[in-house]
């Protein structure tokens, strides 16, 4: 009887100790984070990094780290919206709403849009997608208003990796049936961060007065965005994506889990399979979803100013809402490895169901 009591005492003590250990572990890890509510604004088709950035978003969404609320397109080409739909479908999220710009910039096809959207095998689309009629897609500004109005206050993170056309028009939008707020007030109420690939802030590029493509393509919209956007902005300058190259070796080896992979095919058309790719747009996505993982450092606060010719300069100011990304050599290697894993991660639709 005495041994039974001792055993029960040891057992109960062990249970209590285990409960305390588990509670302590959970407390140390902190509460489970809600996925980042993400809107992606892209000029997909002008470079392949837009498609790669969207692949990273889907990989992070599969991991429960973000929720893709919508994608809006600033490239005014009829194949740009379907390309987004193609990728969303491939990665298992065909229902994500897509908004397209009207009377926008860069109407040319680019190097891979038409090829992928129209690709067929034995008379059937190689990459099925939902947006077969681009004209049926909602206008981007209206979609942005609808999505923002439906979200809790101060929860949305927006990632802009193309021109500022859509977001500048959003700022100018009047109250409507979707929201009694004008665009600027709606953004201020619903958005907590804008992560944008724009500008150039390194000393050498500033000395050369380098003008970055996303800014110079629509200077008036970029000027409006950086002067009027009411929430914090973190910019990934040209120098960041240039420093972090995606290895072509990964494209050749890591995407062979399907006969045809749209990202690898787009890369082949745009960059070729022997050339590494700058990761401009991917960096803005990674920071937006994982800002506290040490992938990047931040500049001091200040204000990003866009001049009439599209040149961007940074003015430090303690009360400024703008910062830009900074990266060192160790971070470059970490981010490069993260991109290789995330970009090539198989879609959830291709992974076997769990048996547990």
mmCIF file of C-alpha atoms in Angstrom:
data_model
loop_
_atom_site.group_PDB
_atom_site.id
_atom_site.type_symbol
_atom_site.label_atom_id
_atom_site.label_comp_id
_atom_site.label_asym_id
_atom_site.label_seq_id
_atom_site.Cartn_x
_atom_site.Cartn_y
_atom_site.Cartn_z
ATOM 1 C CA UNK A 1 0.000 0.000 0.000
ATOM 2 C CA UNK A 2 2.860 2.286 0.898
ATOM 3 C CA UNK A 3 4.547 1.683 -2.496
ATOM 4 C CA UNK A 4 1.276 2.370 -4.283
ATOM 5 C CA UNK A 5 0.988 5.719 -2.522
ATOM 6 C CA UNK A 6 4.585 6.560 -3.411
ATOM 7 C CA UNK A 7 3.993 5.617 -7.057
ATOM 8 C CA UNK A 8 0.842 7.726 -7.226
ATOM 9 C CA UNK A 9 2.730 10.628 -5.657
ATOM 10 C CA UNK A 10 5.580 10.341 -8.157
ATOM 11 C CA UNK A 11 3.129 10.041 -11.058
ATOM 12 C CA UNK A 12 1.059 13.056 -10.025
ATOM 13 C CA UNK A 13 4.189 15.045 -9.398
ATOM 14 C CA UNK A 14 5.391 14.179 -12.887
ATOM 15 C CA UNK A 15 2.058 15.234 -14.395
ATOM 16 C CA UNK A 16 2.198 18.560 -12.590
ATOM 17 C CA UNK A 17 5.816 19.102 -13.635
ATOM 18 C CA UNK A 18 4.975 18.290 -17.266
ATOM 19 C CA UNK A 19 1.997 20.665 -17.232
ATOM 20 C CA UNK A 20 4.199 23.428 -15.843
ATOM 21 C CA UNK A 21 6.874 22.712 -18.481
ATOM 22 C CA UNK A 22 4.358 22.771 -21.342
ATOM 23 C CA UNK A 23 2.763 25.980 -20.070
ATOM 24 C CA UNK A 24 6.176 27.571 -19.732
ATOM 25 C CA UNK A 25 7.151 26.501 -23.237
ATOM 26 C CA UNK A 26 3.952 27.920 -24.712
ATOM 27 C CA UNK A 27 4.402 31.150 -22.776
ATOM 28 C CA UNK A 28 7.981 31.420 -24.044
ATOM 29 C CA UNK A 29 6.851 30.944 -27.630
ATOM 30 C CA UNK A 30 4.059 33.479 -27.227
ATOM 31 C CA UNK A 31 0.532 33.315 -28.599
ATOM 32 C CA UNK A 32 -0.107 31.868 -32.025
ATOM 33 C CA UNK A 33 -0.013 34.670 -34.568
ATOM 34 C CA UNK A 34 -2.871 35.359 -36.918
ATOM 35 C CA UNK A 35 -1.794 35.094 -40.568
ATOM 36 C CA UNK A 36 -0.820 38.422 -42.121
ATOM 37 C CA UNK A 37 -3.751 39.792 -44.135
ATOM 38 C CA UNK A 38 -2.015 40.569 -47.419
ATOM 39 C CA UNK A 39 -2.897 42.477 -50.592
ATOM 40 C CA UNK A 40 -0.407 42.148 -53.453
ATOM 41 C CA UNK A 41 -0.159 44.904 -56.094
ATOM 42 C CA UNK A 42 2.035 43.933 -59.031
ATOM 43 C CA UNK A 43 3.120 44.833 -62.570
ATOM 44 C CA UNK A 44 3.502 41.140 -63.374
ATOM 45 C CA UNK A 45 4.992 40.520 -66.808
ATOM 46 C CA UNK A 46 7.596 43.266 -66.849
ATOM 47 C CA UNK A 47 10.022 41.028 -64.939
ATOM 48 C CA UNK A 48 9.860 37.464 -63.664
ATOM 49 C CA UNK A 49 10.431 38.488 -60.045
ATOM 50 C CA UNK A 50 6.739 39.445 -59.758
ATOM 51 C CA UNK A 51 5.754 35.845 -60.506
ATOM 52 C CA UNK A 52 8.396 34.600 -58.073
ATOM 53 C CA UNK A 53 7.101 36.971 -55.378
ATOM 54 C CA UNK A 54 3.576 35.619 -55.840
ATOM 55 C CA UNK A 55 4.954 32.085 -55.476
ATOM 56 C CA UNK A 56 6.565 33.111 -52.180
ATOM 57 C CA UNK A 57 3.217 34.486 -50.981
ATOM 58 C CA UNK A 58 1.497 31.182 -51.739
ATOM 59 C CA UNK A 59 4.245 29.229 -49.979
ATOM 60 C CA UNK A 60 3.895 31.409 -46.887
ATOM 61 C CA UNK A 61 0.112 31.090 -47.071
ATOM 62 C CA UNK A 62 0.455 27.287 -47.162
ATOM 63 C CA UNK A 63 2.487 27.596 -43.960
ATOM 64 C CA UNK A 64 -0.272 29.611 -42.308
ATOM 65 C CA UNK A 65 1.826 32.793 -42.189
ATOM 66 C CA UNK A 66 -0.313 34.960 -44.449
ATOM 67 C CA UNK A 67 -3.724 35.153 -46.067
ATOM 68 C CA UNK A 68 -3.810 36.457 -49.637
ATOM 69 C CA UNK A 69 -6.840 38.746 -49.731
ATOM 70 C CA UNK A 70 -6.492 39.986 -53.312
ATOM 71 C CA UNK A 71 -4.069 40.697 -56.141
ATOM 72 C CA UNK A 72 -4.231 43.905 -58.151
ATOM 73 C CA UNK A 73 -2.340 44.480 -61.386
ATOM 74 C CA UNK A 74 -0.737 47.721 -62.613
ATOM 75 C CA UNK A 75 0.508 46.399 -65.960
ATOM 76 C CA UNK A 76 -2.170 47.276 -68.516
ATOM 77 C CA UNK A 77 -1.890 44.145 -70.622
ATOM 78 C CA UNK A 78 -4.728 41.642 -71.245
ATOM 79 C CA UNK A 79 -2.527 38.698 -70.249
ATOM 80 C CA UNK A 80 -1.347 40.134 -66.921
ATOM 81 C CA UNK A 81 -4.534 39.359 -64.979
ATOM 82 C CA UNK A 82 -4.805 35.841 -66.442
ATOM 83 C CA UNK A 83 -1.154 35.233 -65.495
ATOM 84 C CA UNK A 84 -2.015 36.013 -61.876
ATOM 85 C CA UNK A 85 -5.053 33.729 -62.135
ATOM 86 C CA UNK A 86 -2.870 31.002 -63.642
ATOM 87 C CA UNK A 87 -0.459 31.128 -60.714
ATOM 88 C CA UNK A 88 -3.216 31.352 -58.103
ATOM 89 C CA UNK A 89 -4.852 28.286 -59.647
ATOM 90 C CA UNK A 90 -1.578 26.356 -59.828
ATOM 91 C CA UNK A 91 -0.941 27.060 -56.146
ATOM 92 C CA UNK A 92 -4.447 26.043 -55.122
ATOM 93 C CA UNK A 93 -6.136 29.426 -54.593
ATOM 94 C CA UNK A 94 -8.184 30.083 -57.726
ATOM 95 C CA UNK A 95 -10.758 32.003 -55.676
ATOM 96 C CA UNK A 96 -8.446 34.922 -54.776
ATOM 97 C CA UNK A 97 -9.982 38.053 -56.363
ATOM 98 C CA UNK A 98 -7.980 39.883 -59.028
ATOM 99 C CA UNK A 99 -8.329 43.529 -59.970
ATOM 100 C CA UNK A 100 -6.809 45.073 -63.087
ATOM 101 C CA UNK A 101 -5.777 48.602 -63.958
ATOM 102 C CA UNK A 102 -7.634 50.570 -66.637
ATOM 103 C CA UNK A 103 -5.718 53.080 -68.768
ATOM 104 C CA UNK A 104 -2.471 52.077 -67.090
ATOM 105 C CA UNK A 105 1.166 51.684 -68.086
ATOM 106 C CA UNK A 106 3.328 49.204 -70.078
ATOM 107 C CA UNK A 107 0.739 47.553 -72.364
ATOM 108 C CA UNK A 108 3.347 45.341 -74.089
ATOM 109 C CA UNK A 109 3.205 41.561 -73.586
ATOM 110 C CA UNK A 110 6.641 41.242 -72.029
ATOM 111 C CA UNK A 111 8.634 38.032 -72.436
ATOM 112 C CA UNK A 112 6.405 35.385 -70.899
ATOM 113 C CA UNK A 113 2.788 36.463 -70.332
ATOM 114 C CA UNK A 114 1.238 35.460 -73.646
ATOM 115 C CA UNK A 115 3.369 32.322 -73.880
ATOM 116 C CA UNK A 116 2.198 30.899 -70.560
ATOM 117 C CA UNK A 117 -1.413 32.050 -70.666
ATOM 118 C CA UNK A 118 -1.950 30.560 -74.140
ATOM 119 C CA UNK A 119 0.212 27.416 -73.718
ATOM 120 C CA UNK A 120 -1.574 24.183 -74.614
ATOM 121 C CA UNK A 121 -0.865 20.465 -74.470
ATOM 122 C CA UNK A 122 -2.917 18.274 -76.800
ATOM 123 C CA UNK A 123 -5.420 21.050 -77.323
ATOM 124 C CA UNK A 124 -5.972 21.753 -73.615
ATOM 125 C CA UNK A 125 -4.592 24.647 -71.534
ATOM 126 C CA UNK A 126 -1.285 23.705 -69.969
ATOM 127 C CA UNK A 127 -2.065 25.951 -67.011
ATOM 128 C CA UNK A 128 -5.815 26.208 -66.333
ATOM 129 C CA UNK A 129 -7.049 29.439 -64.799
ATOM 130 C CA UNK A 130 -10.284 31.208 -63.928
ATOM 131 C CA UNK A 131 -9.818 34.612 -65.557
ATOM 132 C CA UNK A 132 -10.402 33.628 -69.165
ATOM 133 C CA UNK A 133 -11.932 37.043 -69.952
ATOM 134 C CA UNK A 134 -9.717 39.838 -68.533
ATOM 135 C CA UNK A 135 -12.433 42.411 -69.252
ATOM 136 C CA UNK A 136 -14.599 40.709 -66.640
ATOM 137 C CA UNK A 137 -12.094 41.433 -63.863
ATOM 138 C CA UNK A 138 -12.992 44.295 -61.537
ATOM 139 C CA UNK A 139 -11.130 47.563 -61.787
ATOM 140 C CA UNK A 140 -8.282 47.527 -59.268
ATOM 141 C CA UNK A 141 -9.268 50.574 -57.218
ATOM 142 C CA UNK A 142 -12.803 49.310 -56.673
ATOM 143 C CA UNK A 143 -11.529 45.898 -55.636
ATOM 144 C CA UNK A 144 -9.090 47.498 -53.193
ATOM 145 C CA UNK A 145 -11.901 49.509 -51.630
ATOM 146 C CA UNK A 146 -14.112 46.442 -51.327
ATOM 147 C CA UNK A 147 -11.423 44.288 -49.733
ATOM 148 C CA UNK A 148 -10.230 46.984 -47.336
ATOM 149 C CA UNK A 149 -13.754 47.835 -46.217
ATOM 150 C CA UNK A 150 -14.345 44.184 -45.286
ATOM 151 C CA UNK A 151 -11.259 43.847 -43.062
ATOM 152 C CA UNK A 152 -10.767 44.624 -39.357
ATOM 153 C CA UNK A 153 -9.135 47.956 -38.579
ATOM 154 C CA UNK A 154 -5.322 48.233 -38.732
ATOM 155 C CA UNK A 155 -4.821 44.652 -39.929
ATOM 156 C CA UNK A 156 -3.995 44.782 -43.640
ATOM 157 C CA UNK A 157 -0.461 44.714 -45.019
ATOM 158 C CA UNK A 158 -0.147 45.894 -48.601
ATOM 159 C CA UNK A 159 2.756 44.935 -50.840
ATOM 160 C CA UNK A 160 3.337 47.061 -53.926
ATOM 161 C CA UNK A 161 5.971 45.757 -56.332
ATOM 162 C CA UNK A 162 5.010 47.620 -59.481
ATOM 163 C CA UNK A 163 3.918 51.134 -60.278
ATOM 164 C CA UNK A 164 2.006 53.290 -57.795
ATOM 165 C CA UNK A 165 -0.939 53.746 -60.179
ATOM 166 C CA UNK A 166 -3.495 51.658 -58.313
ATOM 167 C CA UNK A 167 -2.606 52.859 -54.834
ATOM 168 C CA UNK A 168 -2.503 56.523 -55.887
ATOM 169 C CA UNK A 169 -5.965 56.124 -57.398
ATOM 170 C CA UNK A 170 -7.085 54.442 -54.192
ATOM 171 C CA UNK A 171 -5.977 57.517 -52.222
ATOM 172 C CA UNK A 172 -8.029 59.714 -54.564
ATOM 173 C CA UNK A 173 -11.142 57.533 -54.491
ATOM 174 C CA UNK A 174 -14.313 59.129 -53.067
ATOM 175 C CA UNK A 175 -16.776 57.591 -50.611
ATOM 176 C CA UNK A 176 -19.127 55.098 -52.225
ATOM 177 C CA UNK A 177 -21.481 52.220 -51.482
ATOM 178 C CA UNK A 178 -18.496 50.111 -50.361
ATOM 179 C CA UNK A 179 -17.385 52.551 -47.665
ATOM 180 C CA UNK A 180 -18.425 55.989 -46.427
ATOM 181 C CA UNK A 181 -14.710 56.858 -46.191
ATOM 182 C CA UNK A 182 -12.620 58.391 -48.929
ATOM 183 C CA UNK A 183 -9.578 56.436 -50.042
ATOM 184 C CA UNK A 184 -7.024 58.051 -47.773
ATOM 185 C CA UNK A 185 -9.233 57.668 -44.697
ATOM 186 C CA UNK A 186 -10.008 54.066 -45.634
ATOM 187 C CA UNK A 187 -6.307 53.253 -45.921
ATOM 188 C CA UNK A 188 -5.556 54.963 -42.621
ATOM 189 C CA UNK A 189 -8.298 52.951 -40.923
ATOM 190 C CA UNK A 190 -7.560 49.515 -42.357
ATOM 191 C CA UNK A 191 -3.866 49.317 -43.338
ATOM 192 C CA UNK A 192 -1.023 48.926 -40.858
ATOM 193 C CA UNK A 193 1.937 48.733 -43.277
ATOM 194 C CA UNK A 194 2.854 49.280 -46.908
ATOM 195 C CA UNK A 195 5.876 47.263 -48.045
ATOM 196 C CA UNK A 196 6.974 48.626 -51.412
ATOM 197 C CA UNK A 197 9.672 47.795 -53.936
ATOM 198 C CA UNK A 198 10.635 51.245 -55.155
ATOM 199 C CA UNK A 199 13.498 53.690 -55.298
ATOM 200 C CA UNK A 200 17.220 53.325 -54.691
ATOM 201 C CA UNK A 201 18.933 54.376 -51.485
ATOM 202 C CA UNK A 202 22.506 53.074 -51.485
ATOM 203 C CA UNK A 203 25.277 55.647 -51.566
ATOM 204 C CA UNK A 204 26.506 54.697 -55.048
ATOM 205 C CA UNK A 205 23.028 54.831 -56.609
ATOM 206 C CA UNK A 206 22.256 58.119 -54.887
ATOM 207 C CA UNK A 207 25.523 59.552 -56.217
ATOM 208 C CA UNK A 208 24.547 58.476 -59.753
ATOM 209 C CA UNK A 209 20.994 59.829 -59.295
ATOM 210 C CA UNK A 210 19.739 56.403 -60.321
ATOM 211 C CA UNK A 211 16.046 56.391 -61.217
ATOM 212 C CA UNK A 212 14.290 53.124 -60.418
ATOM 213 C CA UNK A 213 11.875 51.599 -62.965
ATOM 214 C CA UNK A 214 8.776 51.292 -60.767
ATOM 215 C CA UNK A 215 9.007 54.973 -59.870
ATOM 216 C CA UNK A 216 9.892 56.513 -63.236
ATOM 217 C CA UNK A 217 7.189 54.579 -65.094
ATOM 218 C CA UNK A 218 4.491 56.550 -63.239
ATOM 219 C CA UNK A 219 6.137 59.456 -61.475
ATOM 220 C CA UNK A 220 2.961 61.397 -60.592
ATOM 221 C CA UNK A 221 1.496 58.359 -58.838
ATOM 222 C CA UNK A 222 4.745 57.661 -57.003
ATOM 223 C CA UNK A 223 4.919 61.282 -55.836
ATOM 224 C CA UNK A 224 1.358 61.052 -54.544
ATOM 225 C CA UNK A 225 1.959 57.731 -52.819
ATOM 226 C CA UNK A 226 5.045 58.788 -50.884
ATOM 227 C CA UNK A 227 3.701 62.229 -49.990
ATOM 228 C CA UNK A 228 0.149 61.237 -48.983
ATOM 229 C CA UNK A 229 0.081 57.585 -47.859
ATOM 230 C CA UNK A 230 -1.062 57.747 -44.217
ATOM 231 C CA UNK A 231 0.546 54.598 -42.759
ATOM 232 C CA UNK A 232 4.154 53.458 -42.275
ATOM 233 C CA UNK A 233 6.031 52.568 -45.472
ATOM 234 C CA UNK A 234 9.067 50.297 -45.732
ATOM 235 C CA UNK A 235 10.796 50.449 -49.109
ATOM 236 C CA UNK A 236 13.066 47.839 -50.616
ATOM 237 C CA UNK A 237 15.383 49.787 -52.863
ATOM 238 C CA UNK A 238 16.902 48.608 -56.128
ATOM 239 C CA UNK A 239 20.158 47.817 -54.348
ATOM 240 C CA UNK A 240 18.545 45.152 -52.131
ATOM 241 C CA UNK A 241 17.185 42.984 -54.917
ATOM 242 C CA UNK A 242 20.363 43.475 -56.907
ATOM 243 C CA UNK A 243 22.448 42.197 -53.989
ATOM 244 C CA UNK A 244 20.314 39.077 -53.443
ATOM 245 C CA UNK A 245 20.399 36.907 -56.561
ATOM 246 C CA UNK A 246 18.185 33.875 -57.060
ATOM 247 C CA UNK A 247 20.363 31.051 -58.444
ATOM 248 C CA UNK A 248 19.427 29.651 -61.834
ATOM 249 C CA UNK A 249 20.632 26.288 -60.507
ATOM 250 C CA UNK A 250 17.517 26.171 -58.333
ATOM 251 C CA UNK A 251 15.280 26.733 -61.356
ATOM 252 C CA UNK A 252 17.013 23.894 -63.194
ATOM 253 C CA UNK A 253 16.825 21.419 -60.308
ATOM 254 C CA UNK A 254 14.127 22.284 -57.755
ATOM 255 C CA UNK A 255 10.991 22.490 -59.894
ATOM 256 C CA UNK A 256 11.006 19.058 -61.470
ATOM 257 C CA UNK A 257 8.212 17.694 -59.287
ATOM 258 C CA UNK A 258 5.815 18.486 -62.168
ATOM 259 C CA UNK A 259 6.223 18.114 -65.914
ATOM 260 C CA UNK A 260 5.453 21.806 -66.467
ATOM 261 C CA UNK A 261 6.009 24.412 -63.759
ATOM 262 C CA UNK A 262 4.740 27.916 -64.611
ATOM 263 C CA UNK A 263 7.384 29.680 -62.539
ATOM 264 C CA UNK A 264 10.266 27.743 -64.063
ATOM 265 C CA UNK A 265 8.813 28.260 -67.549
ATOM 266 C CA UNK A 266 8.360 31.999 -66.994
ATOM 267 C CA UNK A 267 11.933 32.196 -65.708
ATOM 268 C CA UNK A 268 13.215 30.391 -68.788
ATOM 269 C CA UNK A 269 11.417 32.800 -71.120
ATOM 270 C CA UNK A 270 12.471 35.899 -69.223
ATOM 271 C CA UNK A 271 15.958 35.217 -67.847
ATOM 272 C CA UNK A 272 17.157 31.957 -69.366
ATOM 273 C CA UNK A 273 18.263 28.931 -67.368
ATOM 274 C CA UNK A 274 21.919 29.936 -67.123
ATOM 275 C CA UNK A 275 21.474 33.339 -65.474
ATOM 276 C CA UNK A 276 20.718 34.269 -61.866
ATOM 277 C CA UNK A 277 17.810 36.599 -61.157
ATOM 278 C CA UNK A 278 17.680 39.705 -58.918
ATOM 279 C CA UNK A 279 15.029 39.316 -56.235
ATOM 280 C CA UNK A 280 13.668 42.871 -56.104
ATOM 281 C CA UNK A 281 9.982 42.080 -55.516
ATOM 282 C CA UNK A 282 10.550 39.006 -53.361
ATOM 283 C CA UNK A 283 12.278 41.109 -50.716
ATOM 284 C CA UNK A 284 9.197 43.285 -50.159
ATOM 285 C CA UNK A 285 7.042 40.186 -49.711
ATOM 286 C CA UNK A 286 9.452 38.531 -47.279
ATOM 287 C CA UNK A 287 9.684 41.636 -45.120
ATOM 288 C CA UNK A 288 5.900 42.123 -45.166
ATOM 289 C CA UNK A 289 5.213 38.637 -43.802
ATOM 290 C CA UNK A 290 8.350 38.041 -41.711
ATOM 291 C CA UNK A 291 9.479 41.479 -40.518
ATOM 292 C CA UNK A 292 11.011 40.238 -37.273
ATOM 293 C CA UNK A 293 13.117 37.321 -38.493
ATOM 294 C CA UNK A 294 16.331 39.308 -38.926
ATOM 295 C CA UNK A 295 16.434 38.989 -42.708
ATOM 296 C CA UNK A 296 16.912 42.747 -43.061
ATOM 297 C CA UNK A 297 17.857 45.792 -41.054
ATOM 298 C CA UNK A 298 16.016 49.088 -41.327
ATOM 299 C CA UNK A 299 17.193 52.626 -41.933
ATOM 300 C CA UNK A 300 16.390 55.301 -39.353
ATOM 301 C CA UNK A 301 12.922 56.837 -39.782
ATOM 302 C CA UNK A 302 12.441 59.621 -42.288
ATOM 303 C CA UNK A 303 10.649 60.598 -45.478
ATOM 304 C CA UNK A 304 11.128 59.299 -49.012
ATOM 305 C CA UNK A 305 10.829 62.105 -51.530
ATOM 306 C CA UNK A 306 10.173 61.565 -55.247
ATOM 307 C CA UNK A 307 11.488 64.295 -57.510
ATOM 308 C CA UNK A 308 9.960 65.292 -60.833
ATOM 309 C CA UNK A 309 12.367 63.116 -62.841
ATOM 310 C CA UNK A 310 11.675 60.034 -60.691
ATOM 311 C CA UNK A 311 14.800 60.237 -58.555
ATOM 312 C CA UNK A 312 14.148 59.164 -54.961
ATOM 313 C CA UNK A 313 15.945 60.571 -51.935
ATOM 314 C CA UNK A 314 15.601 59.901 -48.234
ATOM 315 C CA UNK A 315 15.379 62.620 -45.604
ATOM 316 C CA UNK A 316 16.006 61.350 -42.039
ATOM 317 C CA UNK A 317 13.464 62.628 -39.529
ATOM 318 C CA UNK A 318 12.590 61.271 -36.067
ATOM 319 C CA UNK A 319 8.871 61.589 -36.786
ATOM 320 C CA UNK A 320 9.087 60.152 -40.296
ATOM 321 C CA UNK A 321 6.836 57.244 -41.324
ATOM 322 C CA UNK A 322 9.210 55.891 -43.972
ATOM 323 C CA UNK A 323 12.158 53.512 -43.742
ATOM 324 C CA UNK A 324 14.104 51.451 -46.247
ATOM 325 C CA UNK A 325 15.673 48.002 -46.051
ATOM 326 C CA UNK A 326 19.365 47.475 -45.396
ATOM 327 C CA UNK A 327 21.130 44.138 -45.804
ATOM 328 C CA UNK A 328 24.566 42.764 -44.910
ATOM 329 C CA UNK A 329 26.451 39.807 -46.373
ATOM 330 C CA UNK A 330 25.257 37.290 -43.789
ATOM 331 C CA UNK A 331 21.656 38.368 -44.352
ATOM 332 C CA UNK A 332 22.074 38.100 -48.115
ATOM 333 C CA UNK A 333 22.958 34.410 -47.772
ATOM 334 C CA UNK A 334 20.050 33.758 -45.370
ATOM 335 C CA UNK A 335 17.514 35.477 -47.599
ATOM 336 C CA UNK A 336 18.815 33.749 -50.713
ATOM 337 C CA UNK A 337 18.365 30.358 -49.058
ATOM 338 C CA UNK A 338 14.886 31.293 -47.829
ATOM 339 C CA UNK A 339 13.874 32.287 -51.354
ATOM 340 C CA UNK A 340 15.124 29.015 -52.804
ATOM 341 C CA UNK A 341 13.023 27.019 -50.338
ATOM 342 C CA UNK A 342 9.907 29.178 -50.584
ATOM 343 C CA UNK A 343 9.857 29.688 -54.355
ATOM 344 C CA UNK A 344 10.303 25.995 -55.092
ATOM 345 C CA UNK A 345 7.941 24.744 -52.385
ATOM 346 C CA UNK A 346 5.423 22.389 -54.037
ATOM 347 C CA UNK A 347 1.837 23.687 -54.067
ATOM 348 C CA UNK A 348 -0.467 22.229 -51.449
ATOM 349 C CA UNK A 349 -2.501 20.667 -54.253
ATOM 350 C CA UNK A 350 0.476 18.481 -55.213
ATOM 351 C CA UNK A 351 1.464 17.332 -51.730
ATOM 352 C CA UNK A 352 0.073 14.021 -50.412
ATOM 353 C CA UNK A 353 -2.640 14.280 -47.777
ATOM 354 C CA UNK A 354 -1.486 13.747 -44.186
ATOM 355 C CA UNK A 355 -2.246 10.331 -42.704
ATOM 356 C CA UNK A 356 -2.212 11.675 -39.129
#
